[in-house]
Amino acid sequence: MSYLTYTILLALFHQQIASKAVPATAENNRTSVSNTFVSDYFMYFAYGSNLLKERLQLKNPSAVFVTTGSLKDHVIQFGYWKKEFNNTNSWHGGVATIEESKGDVVWGVVWKMDKDNLISLDKQEGVGIGFYSPLDVTINTDEGEVLCRTYQMNNFTLHQTSPPYKQVVCLGAKQNGLPLDYIKKLEAVETNGYSGPSILDDITALKPADKGKSL
């Protein structure tokens, strides 16, 4: 049995015995946040900037890649949580969220994370200020379904993303081997043309050539 198979099966086993919550079905991939936690770790589904390992591990060093997977009947969107958004957020443009959309699929990465990093992950996602809300989603992987914690933006309003944010998302998608057609969709996303400093500058693990790469 491979390590990947073992990790997923172990998570599924503990999820079944650690919670009495009703599992998500094919008709509803989302449940309240209660049963993604297994012993001293949890499974997290990333679909935006946290696709990139170096980005996620800036504040959450325990994150370990488990597998790639997909969320059915959802689509990735870029925007912000306030109608008065003025491009002054840390990414200088819209950021990713998921929205229900029949027949669409959002691809991403399943990360295994220590509970100790839950506070830092919630803080990164702006849970305390109402930016995102955590929720459980059923992710389809090659080894079966995995219940994961993810985040969805509150009061979502469409806004073009910035080149630095798009770059991090696309680099993460390539880094983890997401489907080529999905990567092409990400690369086709239009941006607002912002060219100043951003969080991308803090991701020191990126090579200089990658930082300046055009997407």
PDB file of C-alpha atoms in Angstrom, residues 47-48 76-77 107 165-174 178-191 215:
ATOM      1  CA  TYR A  47      -7.554  26.012  -4.684  1.00  0.00           C
ATOM      2  CA  GLY A  48      -6.063  29.540  -4.761  1.00  0.00           C
ATOM      3  CA  ILE A  76     -13.329  29.212  -9.041  1.00  0.00           C
ATOM      4  CA  GLN A  77     -13.972  32.959  -9.088  1.00  0.00           C
ATOM      5  CA  TRP A 107      -9.220  21.422  -8.930  1.00  0.00           C
ATOM      6  CA  TYR A 165      -1.795  36.626  -7.449  1.00  0.00           C
ATOM      7  CA  LYS A 166      -2.542  34.913 -10.739  1.00  0.00           C
ATOM      8  CA  GLN A 167       1.121  33.973 -11.021  1.00  0.00           C
ATOM      9  CA  VAL A 168       1.171  32.291  -7.611  1.00  0.00           C
ATOM     10  CA  VAL A 169      -2.025  30.353  -8.381  1.00  0.00           C
ATOM     11  CA  CYS A 170      -0.704  29.161 -11.749  1.00  0.00           C
ATOM     12  CA  LEU A 171       2.705  28.242 -10.335  1.00  0.00           C
ATOM     13  CA  GLY A 172       0.995  26.216  -7.614  1.00  0.00           C
ATOM     14  CA  ALA A 173      -1.210  24.452 -10.142  1.00  0.00           C
ATOM     15  CA  LYS A 174       1.842  23.486 -12.188  1.00  0.00           C
ATOM     16  CA  LEU A 178      -3.179  19.797 -11.850  1.00  0.00           C
ATOM     17  CA  PRO A 179      -4.833  18.854 -15.172  1.00  0.00           C
ATOM     18  CA  LEU A 180      -3.387  20.748 -18.137  1.00  0.00           C
ATOM     19  CA  ASP A 181      -6.766  21.980 -19.370  1.00  0.00           C
ATOM     20  CA  TYR A 182      -7.504  23.403 -15.925  1.00  0.00           C
ATOM     21  CA  ILE A 183      -4.123  25.148 -15.823  1.00  0.00           C
ATOM     22  CA  LYS A 184      -4.893  26.692 -19.213  1.00  0.00           C
ATOM     23  CA  LYS A 185      -8.152  28.073 -17.805  1.00  0.00           C
ATOM     24  CA  LEU A 186      -6.237  29.657 -14.939  1.00  0.00           C
ATOM     25  CA  GLU A 187      -3.681  31.121 -17.336  1.00  0.00           C
ATOM     26  CA  ALA A 188      -6.507  32.649 -19.390  1.00  0.00           C
ATOM     27  CA  VAL A 189      -7.852  34.664 -16.438  1.00  0.00           C
ATOM     28  CA  GLU A 190      -7.629  38.409 -17.144  1.00  0.00           C
ATOM     29  CA  THR A 191      -5.839  40.639 -14.638  1.00  0.00           C
ATOM     30  CA  LEU A 215       1.618  34.369 -17.343  1.00  0.00           C
TER      31      LEU A 215
END
